[in-house]
Every structure is written in structure tokens, then in C-alpha cells.
Amino acid sequence: MSDVVTSSKFKWSDLVSKEDWWAIWLGFIILLLSTISKLTGAFPFKTAKPVTWGNEKVPSIFGSFDGILPGLILTFVVLAVLFTIGKKFMGADVGKFITGFPVVFILATLAYLFAANAGIKNYLGYAFWALGIGLLVSNTVRTPEWLKPAVNTEYYIKTGLVIFGAEVLFSNVVKFGLYGLGIAWFVTPIVVIFMWYYGTRILKMTSKPMVIVIATATSVCGVSAAIAAAAASKAKKEDLTFAIGLTLIFTVIMMVTMPFIVKAVGMSDMVGGAWMGGTIDATGAVVLAGETLGPLAGQVAALVKMIQNVLIGVIAFAIAVFFATKVDKAEGGPEVGADEIWHRFPKFILGFIAASVIFSFIYEPGLGTETTKGVLSLSKGFRGWCFCLAFTCIGLESNFKDMAELVQGGKPLWLYIVGQSFNLVLTLLVAWLLLSGIIFPIPTLTV
């Protein structure tokens, strides 16, 4: 199976023929349309997905679709048209893509449907179900050949990450100041470096891209960071699938158990929220876990995680440089300079950074916080669908036989457990030093 990212010399024609650039263009088209819709109200641009079912209000699974079909159709049409335009410029067989895309969209819709069950929605999100549905298909009936032209994991992931960049606002860094920076930015690189040396020197894992993908997923923000690291290190799709699977499983375990631990030991809401925000791997899970302790813990947890998210672009660049100049060179690769590093750098990360900068320093000051949130409420829906399509495709492209070969005697699992344990201890120590009030004054946050 091919690498997540392949390297080629840059040509100006790449701007309209390469996947990374089209992810940027499509991401910004969605952000622009979200902006116009919010500011003018000239047209609807709100996505839809199955609503929560299995409760008194909507007892039946079939009731999950009540009133959402127009929005669901709009979502499908917008994504189908945009992704098809990109495929056309990239030289793909548009007819084959259009044939398969509706099926991928239906599978993603099923993932959202299962994730909307009232009893489990707080524990098993759409990513879990999308990956599971894809794996079920690929390991039973096999992914049919006619569907494969629409199974474009990287295309959907990269577009979603560009949109996600707009949600990473620098105002969040200001809100929590040096406290948030200390917890999110001091701990993260230390954990990445620790896990890299533990995986390569102690465990002697043969797949170095897998080591860095697991390390980044553990220390930054789970799936999104894993995707960026996989692109920067040229990891194989199987490496990414395995890392995402580990992340999703332990995210569920940690979001359920950590609030109980915080309460059991009498930890303050601020320290507990920061601890969970710095260690639980998914932003949504962080917020849910924090809210179980109260609004203050929920806010602190979300702020720490969002400050961590700012590091995605920086870490992706650092990984690209490190692998180009150190790892590949040590394994017999050629000498590389700045030009080759640029070629290896995942270009869609530029879109992620640009979206973050534009929304942080142009949108929020110019339009105001509430209007910016309104724009993001529209674009966020499309980001979620892009991710759901991507996770479905990851499953469709993977099989258990290939994944079993990656186990390497349990080393990846051991790497995650040891690395996450180190992350938990170090994050708790830093959170306690900064937020307990013993050394520094406790910051004031409006709840």
C-alpha cells in the first residue's frame, strides 16, 4: 500500500493538479461559503447529520432522520461537487469517482447514525463507527473495485484539517496565557522526544514513521496530529490506521476513568481539567470529560487542548525536517537541503496554518467573536463530514492481516502505554505546579 504522502519536485501546475493544494482550495471555498452564508443569509449552508435517538424524544433509530433530509442532501451535494471538481483537475476518472462517492457517503452517514445513540454517544464517537464500518466491509466482502476510486482517505482528511485550522484561534492562547502554554507547549515536545527514543532505542521498532505517528497522537491531540505526522514522515496507511485505532480505544478509556480519579483524590477542578486537557487525545472527549467535573474544569480542559492544537503545524514541519535530514539520511538516503525539505513537507499544513491565522487575526478582530463563532458553526459541520468520510475510507483500505504484521510483538501497544503513562505523570506535575496556587497565583476564568 502506498505512503500517505509522496515527494515530487514542485511545479506551478501543482497548484491545480496536486491533492495537497486542492485540499487547501476546497477547505477555503467551504470557509468562504460559510462566511457569505452567515453574513448575508443569502443561502443555507448548514450541514445535517442524524440526530440523537434512543431517548424519550426520539425513541426509534428511524426518527433520527426526521427533518434533516434537506440538510443531508445539501451536505452530500456540496461535498460531491467540490470533491469532483478537485478530482477533475487532478486528472482522475470523474465518472468512477461519482459512482463510488454516494456509497462512501452512505457508509459515513451510518457511522453518524450509530454514534447518535443516546446511550453511547458520549463514549463512542463517529470516528470509531466509521473506522469499524469500513473495516467490517474490507474484512468480509472486501472493498469492491468500483468503489475504490471514491476511497480517498488523504483527500478527505487534508480538506478537513484545512477547515479545522480556522477553529484553532490564537485568542484561546491569550485566555489562559502562560499557564496554558506551560501545560500544552512545554510537556508536548518532551513527550514526543521521550516516546521517539523509547520506541527506536529501547523497543527497537523497525517502523520509525509508526513511532513518530503514535508519539504525536499521544502527546498532541490524537487523530488530527497523527494525520499530520503521518504525512510529514511518509508513514504508510497501515501505520496510520493502527495508531488511530489505539488512540480511539484509549480515548474512550481515559475519558471515562480520569474524571473519577480526579474526584477520588480531591484534585481541584482547574488542575483536573488541565490534566485531562493535556492527555486525553480527542478535543470532543476532552470537553465531555471536563464537563463531568463542572463548567470550570470543562473550560480549562478545552483551552489546554485547543492550545495544544496550535502545535499541529509546527510539529508537522519539525517532523518533515527531522525525517528528511536525520532519519532518511541515517538509513542510507541522500543528503537533503531546504529544497527537498519543502518538497517533503505536507503542503496542506500551510492551509491549516493560514486558516488559523486568518480567523485569529482578521475574522475575530474584524467581525467579532460571536460572528466568527457563527461562521465556524457552519464550517465545522463540513469538517466533521470530511473526517467521517476519511475514517470510513481508512477502514475500507485496511485489513486485519496487514495490521497484524504491524504488531511487532506488541511493541506499538507498549510504546503507547509507556508513553501515555509518562504523559499523564508529567502533565499532572506541570498542571499542579502552575495551577495549585502553591507557587503561582491561580488564574481567574469566567465560567
Tab-separated table of C-alpha atoms in Angstrom:
chain	number	residue	atom	x	y	z
A	1	MET	CA	0.000	0.000	0.000
A	2	SER	CA	1.320	3.455	-0.880
A	3	ASP	CA	2.687	6.028	1.511
A	4	VAL	CA	0.397	8.694	2.866
A	5	VAL	CA	2.474	11.371	1.124
A	6	THR	CA	4.791	11.046	-1.835
A	7	SER	CA	7.505	13.512	-2.785
A	8	SER	CA	7.808	15.241	-6.133
A	9	LYS	CA	9.501	18.376	-7.438
A	10	PHE	CA	7.296	21.458	-7.300
A	11	LYS	CA	5.854	22.904	-10.484
A	12	TRP	CA	3.412	25.801	-10.718
A	13	SER	CA	0.931	23.417	-12.285
A	14	ASP	CA	0.923	21.539	-8.963
A	15	LEU	CA	-1.327	24.288	-7.600
A	16	VAL	CA	-4.203	22.923	-9.677
A	17	SER	CA	-3.163	19.290	-10.087
A	18	LYS	CA	-1.967	18.025	-6.696
A	19	GLU	CA	-4.085	16.726	-3.833
A	20	ASP	CA	-2.494	18.824	-1.077
A	21	TRP	CA	-3.221	22.059	-2.904
A	22	TRP	CA	-6.765	21.040	-3.755
A	23	ALA	CA	-7.350	20.277	-0.084
A	24	ILE	CA	-6.397	23.899	0.609
A	25	TRP	CA	-8.604	25.322	-2.155
A	26	LEU	CA	-11.613	23.233	-1.161
A	27	GLY	CA	-11.134	23.996	2.525
A	28	PHE	CA	-11.066	27.722	1.840
A	29	ILE	CA	-14.039	27.517	-0.528
A	30	ILE	CA	-16.051	25.956	2.309
A	31	LEU	CA	-14.820	28.620	4.739
A	32	LEU	CA	-15.698	31.376	2.243
A	33	LEU	CA	-19.175	29.992	1.573
A	34	SER	CA	-19.732	29.640	5.330
A	35	THR	CA	-18.747	33.282	5.752
A	36	ILE	CA	-21.041	34.548	2.984
A	37	SER	CA	-23.951	32.466	4.265
A	38	LYS	CA	-23.504	33.748	7.820
A	39	LEU	CA	-23.049	37.414	6.879
A	40	THR	CA	-25.741	37.710	4.201
A	41	GLY	CA	-28.190	34.897	4.873
A	42	ALA	CA	-28.497	34.648	1.077
A	43	PHE	CA	-28.427	30.855	1.068
A	44	PRO	CA	-28.434	27.995	3.594
A	45	PHE	CA	-25.091	26.328	4.188
A	46	LYS	CA	-25.675	24.252	7.294
A	47	THR	CA	-24.827	20.567	7.217
A	48	ALA	CA	-27.063	17.908	8.705
A	49	LYS	CA	-26.455	14.547	10.323
A	50	PRO	CA	-28.643	12.014	12.162
A	51	VAL	CA	-29.996	13.432	15.416
A	52	THR	CA	-29.757	11.752	18.813
A	53	TRP	CA	-32.068	8.757	19.100
A	54	GLY	CA	-32.836	6.139	21.731
A	55	ASN	CA	-34.314	8.597	24.227
A	56	GLU	CA	-37.834	9.777	25.079
A	57	LYS	CA	-37.852	12.461	22.403
A	58	VAL	CA	-36.662	10.202	19.563
A	59	PRO	CA	-37.063	6.573	20.694
A	60	SER	CA	-36.629	4.944	17.273
A	61	ILE	CA	-33.487	4.869	15.160
A	62	PHE	CA	-35.619	5.809	12.152
A	63	GLY	CA	-36.657	9.028	13.869
A	64	SER	CA	-33.038	10.137	13.665
A	65	PHE	CA	-33.681	11.303	10.092
A	66	ASP	CA	-36.827	13.327	10.822
A	67	GLY	CA	-36.459	16.850	9.461
A	68	ILE	CA	-32.829	16.512	8.370
A	69	LEU	CA	-33.170	15.126	4.831
A	70	PRO	CA	-32.956	18.542	3.072
A	71	GLY	CA	-29.802	19.381	5.026
A	72	LEU	CA	-28.384	15.911	4.431
A	73	ILE	CA	-28.960	16.257	0.686
A	74	LEU	CA	-27.330	19.714	0.729
A	75	THR	CA	-24.323	18.276	2.562
A	76	PHE	CA	-23.954	15.478	0.027
A	77	VAL	CA	-24.317	17.770	-2.997
A	78	VAL	CA	-21.801	20.341	-1.734
A	79	LEU	CA	-19.172	17.723	-0.884
A	80	ALA	CA	-19.780	15.693	-4.050
A	81	VAL	CA	-19.473	18.756	-6.298
A	82	LEU	CA	-16.374	20.155	-4.607
A	83	PHE	CA	-14.511	16.854	-4.396
A	84	THR	CA	-15.443	16.033	-8.005
A	85	ILE	CA	-14.086	19.375	-9.249
A	86	GLY	CA	-10.804	18.669	-7.487
A	87	LYS	CA	-10.658	15.160	-8.931
A	88	LYS	CA	-11.257	16.529	-12.434
A	89	PHE	CA	-8.309	18.913	-12.190
A	90	MET	CA	-6.134	16.154	-10.712
A	91	GLY	CA	-6.778	14.035	-13.793
A	92	ALA	CA	-8.842	11.305	-12.139
A	93	ASP	CA	-11.685	9.414	-13.787
A	94	VAL	CA	-14.559	11.604	-12.632
A	95	GLY	CA	-17.210	9.095	-13.691
A	96	LYS	CA	-15.776	6.388	-11.471
A	97	PHE	CA	-15.430	8.812	-8.559
A	98	ILE	CA	-19.049	9.949	-8.867
A	99	THR	CA	-20.186	6.317	-8.972
A	100	GLY	CA	-18.485	5.410	-5.700
A	101	PHE	CA	-18.807	8.610	-3.669
A	102	PRO	CA	-22.525	8.207	-2.802
A	103	VAL	CA	-21.774	4.798	-1.268
A	104	VAL	CA	-18.911	6.175	0.828
A	105	PHE	CA	-21.231	8.987	1.942
A	106	ILE	CA	-23.942	6.481	2.908
A	107	LEU	CA	-21.443	4.471	4.980
A	108	ALA	CA	-20.335	7.683	6.698
A	109	THR	CA	-23.988	8.514	7.369
A	110	LEU	CA	-24.399	5.118	9.034
A	111	ALA	CA	-21.414	5.936	11.243
A	112	TYR	CA	-23.080	9.182	12.329
A	113	LEU	CA	-26.336	7.272	12.864
A	114	PHE	CA	-24.784	4.695	15.200
A	115	ALA	CA	-22.831	7.428	17.001
A	116	ALA	CA	-26.093	9.315	17.658
A	117	ASN	CA	-27.447	6.637	20.007
A	118	ALA	CA	-28.235	8.337	23.319
A	119	GLY	CA	-26.713	5.561	25.403
A	120	ILE	CA	-23.266	5.559	23.828
A	121	LYS	CA	-22.803	8.899	22.041
A	122	ASN	CA	-20.653	10.273	24.850
A	123	TYR	CA	-18.267	7.333	24.644
A	124	LEU	CA	-18.079	6.071	21.057
A	125	GLY	CA	-17.971	8.884	18.514
A	126	TYR	CA	-18.421	8.838	14.764
A	127	ALA	CA	-14.713	8.146	14.178
A	128	PHE	CA	-14.987	4.795	15.973
A	129	TRP	CA	-18.054	3.753	13.990
A	130	ALA	CA	-16.724	4.992	10.656
A	131	LEU	CA	-13.492	3.066	11.106
A	132	GLY	CA	-15.413	-0.006	12.289
A	133	ILE	CA	-17.855	0.031	9.362
A	134	GLY	CA	-15.015	0.387	6.876
A	135	LEU	CA	-13.056	-2.452	8.484
A	136	LEU	CA	-16.158	-4.650	8.514
A	137	VAL	CA	-16.624	-4.187	4.776
A	138	SER	CA	-12.955	-4.617	3.854
A	139	ASN	CA	-12.502	-7.733	6.005
A	140	THR	CA	-15.706	-9.528	4.979
A	141	VAL	CA	-16.981	-8.825	1.481
A	142	ARG	CA	-13.846	-6.832	0.568
A	143	THR	CA	-13.934	-3.310	-0.808
A	144	PRO	CA	-15.229	-3.637	-4.393
A	145	GLU	CA	-13.078	-2.310	-7.237
A	146	TRP	CA	-15.775	0.083	-8.457
A	147	LEU	CA	-15.843	1.742	-5.022
A	148	LYS	CA	-12.095	2.292	-4.715
A	149	PRO	CA	-11.913	5.463	-6.905
A	150	ALA	CA	-14.007	7.207	-4.217
A	151	VAL	CA	-11.975	5.796	-1.321
A	152	ASN	CA	-9.676	8.796	-0.914
A	153	THR	CA	-8.531	8.886	2.699
A	154	GLU	CA	-5.918	11.630	2.341
A	155	TYR	CA	-8.095	13.837	0.123
A	156	TYR	CA	-10.876	13.998	2.708
A	157	ILE	CA	-8.547	14.179	5.717
A	158	LYS	CA	-6.466	17.027	4.338
A	159	THR	CA	-9.519	19.072	3.371
A	160	GLY	CA	-10.985	18.547	6.833
A	161	LEU	CA	-7.750	19.617	8.519
A	162	VAL	CA	-7.590	22.838	6.498
A	163	ILE	CA	-11.121	23.657	7.684
A	164	PHE	CA	-10.138	22.645	11.224
A	165	GLY	CA	-7.355	25.230	11.138
A	166	ALA	CA	-9.963	28.000	11.278
A	167	GLU	CA	-11.149	26.625	14.624
A	168	VAL	CA	-7.671	26.902	16.167
A	169	LEU	CA	-7.877	30.512	17.362
A	170	PHE	CA	-4.932	32.255	18.982
A	171	SER	CA	-7.344	34.042	21.305
A	172	ASN	CA	-7.520	30.768	23.222
A	173	VAL	CA	-3.801	31.065	23.937
A	174	VAL	CA	-4.359	34.559	25.341
A	175	LYS	CA	-7.250	33.426	27.567
A	176	PHE	CA	-5.108	31.034	29.560
A	177	GLY	CA	-1.800	32.828	28.979
A	178	LEU	CA	1.429	31.329	30.230
A	179	TYR	CA	-0.448	28.716	32.247
A	180	GLY	CA	-1.849	27.104	29.114
A	181	LEU	CA	1.420	27.468	27.231
A	182	GLY	CA	3.307	25.816	30.067
A	183	ILE	CA	0.985	22.825	30.186
A	184	ALA	CA	0.412	22.403	26.450
A	185	TRP	CA	3.676	23.515	24.864
A	186	PHE	CA	6.222	22.515	27.497
A	187	VAL	CA	5.004	18.964	28.033
A	188	THR	CA	4.193	18.072	24.417
A	189	PRO	CA	7.682	18.160	22.836
A	190	ILE	CA	9.184	16.373	25.839
A	191	VAL	CA	6.692	13.513	25.467
A	192	VAL	CA	7.312	13.278	21.707
A	193	ILE	CA	11.083	13.083	22.215
A	194	PHE	CA	10.742	10.567	25.069
A	195	MET	CA	8.490	8.282	23.018
A	196	TRP	CA	10.733	8.559	19.959
A	197	TYR	CA	13.801	7.416	21.873
A	198	TYR	CA	11.865	4.772	23.779
A	199	GLY	CA	10.385	3.356	20.582
A	200	THR	CA	13.550	3.435	18.477
A	201	ARG	CA	16.273	2.793	21.086
A	202	ILE	CA	14.613	0.639	23.757
A	203	LEU	CA	11.871	-1.185	21.852
A	204	LYS	CA	13.892	-1.057	18.604
A	205	MET	CA	10.766	-0.740	16.477
A	206	THR	CA	11.533	-1.129	12.781
A	207	SER	CA	8.906	1.312	11.514
A	208	LYS	CA	10.151	4.746	12.526
A	209	PRO	CA	7.177	6.542	10.923
A	210	MET	CA	4.860	4.456	13.119
A	211	VAL	CA	6.834	5.507	16.205
A	212	ILE	CA	6.514	9.208	15.424
A	213	VAL	CA	2.832	8.899	14.484
A	214	ILE	CA	1.978	7.167	17.782
A	215	ALA	CA	4.140	9.636	19.726
A	216	THR	CA	2.479	12.648	18.117
A	217	ALA	CA	-1.028	11.245	18.529
A	218	THR	CA	-0.324	10.606	22.216
A	219	SER	CA	1.208	13.967	23.029
A	220	VAL	CA	-0.758	16.448	20.918
A	221	CYS	CA	-4.373	15.824	20.000
A	222	GLY	CA	-4.919	12.301	18.806
A	223	VAL	CA	-6.226	11.685	15.319
A	224	SER	CA	-5.599	15.138	13.810
A	225	ALA	CA	-1.989	15.144	14.979
A	226	ALA	CA	-1.500	11.550	13.820
A	227	ILE	CA	-2.672	12.505	10.332
A	228	ALA	CA	-0.279	15.455	10.127
A	229	ALA	CA	2.625	13.376	11.475
A	230	ALA	CA	1.883	10.551	9.034
A	231	ALA	CA	2.017	12.976	6.122
A	232	ALA	CA	5.239	14.587	7.339
A	233	SER	CA	7.028	11.265	7.958
A	234	LYS	CA	5.642	9.498	4.875
A	235	ALA	CA	4.045	6.829	7.046
A	236	LYS	CA	2.111	4.029	5.401
A	237	LYS	CA	-1.653	3.905	5.637
A	238	GLU	CA	-1.414	0.800	7.814
A	239	ASP	CA	0.739	2.725	10.313
A	240	LEU	CA	-1.831	5.498	10.474
A	241	THR	CA	-4.744	3.074	10.829
A	242	PHE	CA	-3.047	1.252	13.698
A	243	ALA	CA	-2.191	4.490	15.503
A	244	ILE	CA	-5.720	5.836	15.111
A	245	GLY	CA	-7.174	2.571	16.403
A	246	LEU	CA	-5.004	2.729	19.531
A	247	THR	CA	-5.902	6.367	20.059
A	248	LEU	CA	-9.647	5.815	19.765
A	249	ILE	CA	-9.666	2.865	22.177
A	250	PHE	CA	-7.642	4.593	24.893
A	251	THR	CA	-9.510	7.872	24.438
A	252	VAL	CA	-12.708	6.111	25.498
A	253	ILE	CA	-10.974	4.503	28.484
A	254	MET	CA	-9.361	7.745	29.648
A	255	MET	CA	-12.414	9.984	29.237
A	256	VAL	CA	-14.407	7.607	31.455
A	257	THR	CA	-11.797	6.885	34.134
A	258	MET	CA	-9.938	10.185	34.545
A	259	PRO	CA	-12.861	12.208	35.993
A	260	PHE	CA	-13.332	9.507	38.636
A	261	ILE	CA	-9.633	9.682	39.535
A	262	VAL	CA	-9.769	13.481	39.788
A	263	LYS	CA	-12.727	13.294	42.175
A	264	ALA	CA	-11.314	10.381	44.173
A	265	VAL	CA	-8.047	12.145	45.036
A	266	GLY	CA	-9.687	15.515	45.702
A	267	MET	CA	-7.951	17.298	42.850
A	268	SER	CA	-9.159	20.846	42.120
A	269	ASP	CA	-11.332	21.379	39.048
A	270	MET	CA	-8.703	23.596	37.448
A	271	VAL	CA	-5.827	21.143	37.907
A	272	GLY	CA	-8.039	18.203	36.934
A	273	GLY	CA	-9.332	19.972	33.829
A	274	ALA	CA	-5.812	20.894	32.734
A	275	TRP	CA	-4.616	17.326	33.342
A	276	MET	CA	-7.370	15.862	31.186
A	277	GLY	CA	-6.985	18.564	28.532
A	278	GLY	CA	-3.311	17.771	28.157
A	279	THR	CA	-3.636	13.988	28.000
A	280	ILE	CA	-6.967	12.839	26.535
A	281	ASP	CA	-6.394	12.593	22.808
A	282	ALA	CA	-9.584	13.996	21.243
A	283	THR	CA	-10.958	17.509	21.659
A	284	GLY	CA	-14.569	16.365	21.929
A	285	ALA	CA	-13.704	13.728	24.513
A	286	VAL	CA	-11.717	16.307	26.484
A	287	VAL	CA	-14.707	18.643	26.707
A	288	LEU	CA	-17.063	15.841	27.748
A	289	ALA	CA	-14.670	14.561	30.412
A	290	GLY	CA	-14.086	18.062	31.749
A	291	GLU	CA	-17.787	18.892	31.900
A	292	THR	CA	-18.410	15.881	34.149
A	293	LEU	CA	-16.410	17.749	36.809
A	294	GLY	CA	-18.136	21.072	36.188
A	295	PRO	CA	-18.061	24.100	33.881
A	296	LEU	CA	-14.685	25.378	35.128
A	297	ALA	CA	-12.950	22.040	34.535
A	298	GLY	CA	-14.619	21.804	31.135
A	299	GLN	CA	-13.395	25.251	30.120
A	300	VAL	CA	-9.837	24.645	31.336
A	301	ALA	CA	-9.688	21.238	29.626
A	302	ALA	CA	-10.919	22.710	26.334
A	303	LEU	CA	-8.475	25.642	26.485
A	304	VAL	CA	-5.465	23.392	27.119
A	305	LYS	CA	-6.452	21.091	24.266
A	306	MET	CA	-7.046	23.972	21.845
A	307	ILE	CA	-3.673	25.489	22.751
A	308	GLN	CA	-2.145	22.076	22.032
A	309	ASN	CA	-3.876	22.058	18.641
A	310	VAL	CA	-1.872	25.136	17.629
A	311	LEU	CA	1.215	22.898	17.646
A	312	ILE	CA	-0.040	20.649	14.832
A	313	GLY	CA	1.513	22.724	12.051
A	314	VAL	CA	4.749	23.333	13.949
A	315	ILE	CA	5.228	19.668	14.783
A	316	ALA	CA	4.416	18.568	11.218
A	317	PHE	CA	7.137	20.878	9.917
A	318	ALA	CA	9.617	19.692	12.562
A	319	ILE	CA	8.907	16.047	11.715
A	320	ALA	CA	9.367	16.693	7.987
A	321	VAL	CA	12.743	18.333	8.643
A	322	PHE	CA	13.835	15.644	11.113
A	323	PHE	CA	12.958	12.731	8.834
A	324	ALA	CA	14.499	14.367	5.773
A	325	THR	CA	17.772	15.368	7.425
A	326	LYS	CA	18.253	12.675	10.078
A	327	VAL	CA	16.135	9.536	9.744
A	328	ASP	CA	16.237	9.018	5.982
A	329	LYS	CA	19.896	10.048	5.841
A	330	ALA	CA	20.811	7.565	8.589
A	331	GLU	CA	19.054	4.815	6.640
A	332	GLY	CA	21.192	5.418	3.560
A	333	GLY	CA	19.198	8.198	1.988
A	334	PRO	CA	20.819	11.068	0.080
A	335	GLU	CA	21.868	14.420	1.518
A	336	VAL	CA	18.923	16.781	1.518
A	337	GLY	CA	18.684	20.547	1.579
A	338	ALA	CA	15.980	23.125	2.100
A	339	ASP	CA	14.551	22.445	-1.355
A	340	GLU	CA	13.987	18.756	-0.648
A	341	ILE	CA	12.532	19.501	2.790
A	342	TRP	CA	9.998	21.784	1.104
A	343	HIS	CA	9.061	19.007	-1.317
A	344	ARG	CA	8.524	16.563	1.539
A	345	PHE	CA	6.577	18.989	3.699
A	346	PRO	CA	2.808	18.258	3.555
A	347	LYS	CA	1.521	21.376	1.794
A	348	PHE	CA	-1.988	21.123	3.214
A	349	ILE	CA	-0.497	22.125	6.584
A	350	LEU	CA	0.064	25.563	5.020
A	351	GLY	CA	-3.705	25.768	4.572
A	352	PHE	CA	-4.231	24.727	8.197
A	353	ILE	CA	-1.859	27.465	9.406
A	354	ALA	CA	-3.281	30.089	7.036
A	355	ALA	CA	-6.848	29.379	8.150
A	356	SER	CA	-5.815	29.663	11.796
A	357	VAL	CA	-4.013	32.977	11.212
A	358	ILE	CA	-6.827	34.481	9.108
A	359	PHE	CA	-9.565	33.601	11.581
A	360	SER	CA	-7.439	34.607	14.583
A	361	PHE	CA	-6.175	37.971	13.344
A	362	ILE	CA	-8.671	39.066	10.675
A	363	TYR	CA	-12.026	37.425	11.337
A	364	GLU	CA	-12.177	37.613	15.132
A	365	PRO	CA	-10.965	41.243	15.467
A	366	GLY	CA	-12.888	42.405	12.380
A	367	LEU	CA	-16.183	40.526	12.624
A	368	GLY	CA	-16.291	39.946	16.348
A	369	THR	CA	-16.184	36.755	18.366
A	370	GLU	CA	-19.869	35.881	18.016
A	371	THR	CA	-19.958	36.287	14.229
A	372	THR	CA	-16.745	34.289	13.908
A	373	LYS	CA	-18.298	31.530	16.005
A	374	GLY	CA	-21.329	31.625	13.702
A	375	VAL	CA	-19.136	31.124	10.641
A	376	LEU	CA	-17.287	28.284	12.354
A	377	SER	CA	-20.560	26.637	13.360
A	378	LEU	CA	-21.258	26.212	9.634
A	379	SER	CA	-17.773	25.179	8.510
A	380	LYS	CA	-17.375	22.817	11.472
A	381	GLY	CA	-20.173	20.641	10.113
A	382	PHE	CA	-18.333	20.156	6.821
A	383	ARG	CA	-15.091	19.486	8.689
A	384	GLY	CA	-16.836	16.724	10.617
A	385	TRP	CA	-18.163	15.159	7.421
A	386	CYS	CA	-14.718	15.280	5.795
A	387	PHE	CA	-13.254	13.476	8.802
A	388	CYS	CA	-16.090	10.940	8.882
A	389	LEU	CA	-15.572	10.171	5.180
A	390	ALA	CA	-11.845	9.817	5.837
A	391	PHE	CA	-12.227	7.405	8.759
A	392	THR	CA	-14.643	5.324	6.697
A	393	CYS	CA	-12.071	5.163	3.910
A	394	ILE	CA	-9.281	4.231	6.319
A	395	GLY	CA	-11.343	1.203	7.282
A	396	LEU	CA	-12.147	0.381	3.660
A	397	GLU	CA	-8.433	0.452	2.795
A	398	SER	CA	-7.287	-1.680	5.733
A	399	ASN	CA	-7.415	-5.343	6.619
A	400	PHE	CA	-6.579	-7.185	9.793
A	401	LYS	CA	-3.889	-9.307	8.144
A	402	ASP	CA	-1.826	-6.249	7.219
A	403	MET	CA	-2.428	-4.688	10.630
A	404	ALA	CA	-1.357	-7.885	12.413
A	405	GLU	CA	2.055	-7.570	10.767
A	406	LEU	CA	2.466	-4.182	12.445
A	407	VAL	CA	2.025	-5.517	15.977
A	408	GLN	CA	5.756	-6.363	16.181
A	409	GLY	CA	5.365	-8.456	19.322
A	410	GLY	CA	3.165	-5.862	20.992
A	411	LYS	CA	5.745	-3.078	20.713
A	412	PRO	CA	3.384	-0.369	19.353
A	413	LEU	CA	0.925	-1.043	22.177
A	414	TRP	CA	3.726	-0.987	24.735
A	415	LEU	CA	5.028	2.261	23.227
A	416	TYR	CA	1.615	3.871	23.622
A	417	ILE	CA	1.077	2.644	27.188
A	418	VAL	CA	4.512	3.714	28.436
A	419	GLY	CA	4.374	6.995	26.515
A	420	GLN	CA	0.886	7.858	27.709
A	421	SER	CA	1.844	6.968	31.292
A	422	PHE	CA	4.793	9.353	31.059
A	423	ASN	CA	2.486	11.968	29.545
A	424	LEU	CA	-0.021	11.557	32.395
A	425	VAL	CA	2.624	11.955	35.102
A	426	LEU	CA	4.432	14.907	33.511
A	427	THR	CA	1.228	16.768	32.614
A	428	LEU	CA	-0.153	16.311	36.129
A	429	LEU	CA	3.094	17.567	37.649
A	430	VAL	CA	3.190	20.686	35.467
A	431	ALA	CA	-0.545	21.358	35.938
A	432	TRP	CA	-0.155	21.086	39.719
A	433	LEU	CA	2.909	23.358	39.778
A	434	LEU	CA	1.165	26.032	37.700
A	435	LEU	CA	-2.432	25.850	38.929
A	436	SER	CA	-2.422	24.628	42.529
A	437	GLY	CA	-1.725	28.113	43.896
A	438	ILE	CA	1.292	26.944	45.878
A	439	ILE	CA	3.878	28.518	43.564
A	440	PHE	CA	1.926	30.733	41.153
A	441	PRO	CA	-1.360	32.616	41.648
A	442	ILE	CA	-4.400	30.734	40.366
A	443	PRO	CA	-5.694	32.353	37.155
A	444	THR	CA	-9.247	33.650	37.001
A	445	LEU	CA	-11.500	32.364	34.228
A	446	THR	CA	-15.063	33.476	33.603
A	447	VAL	CA	-17.395	30.464	33.547
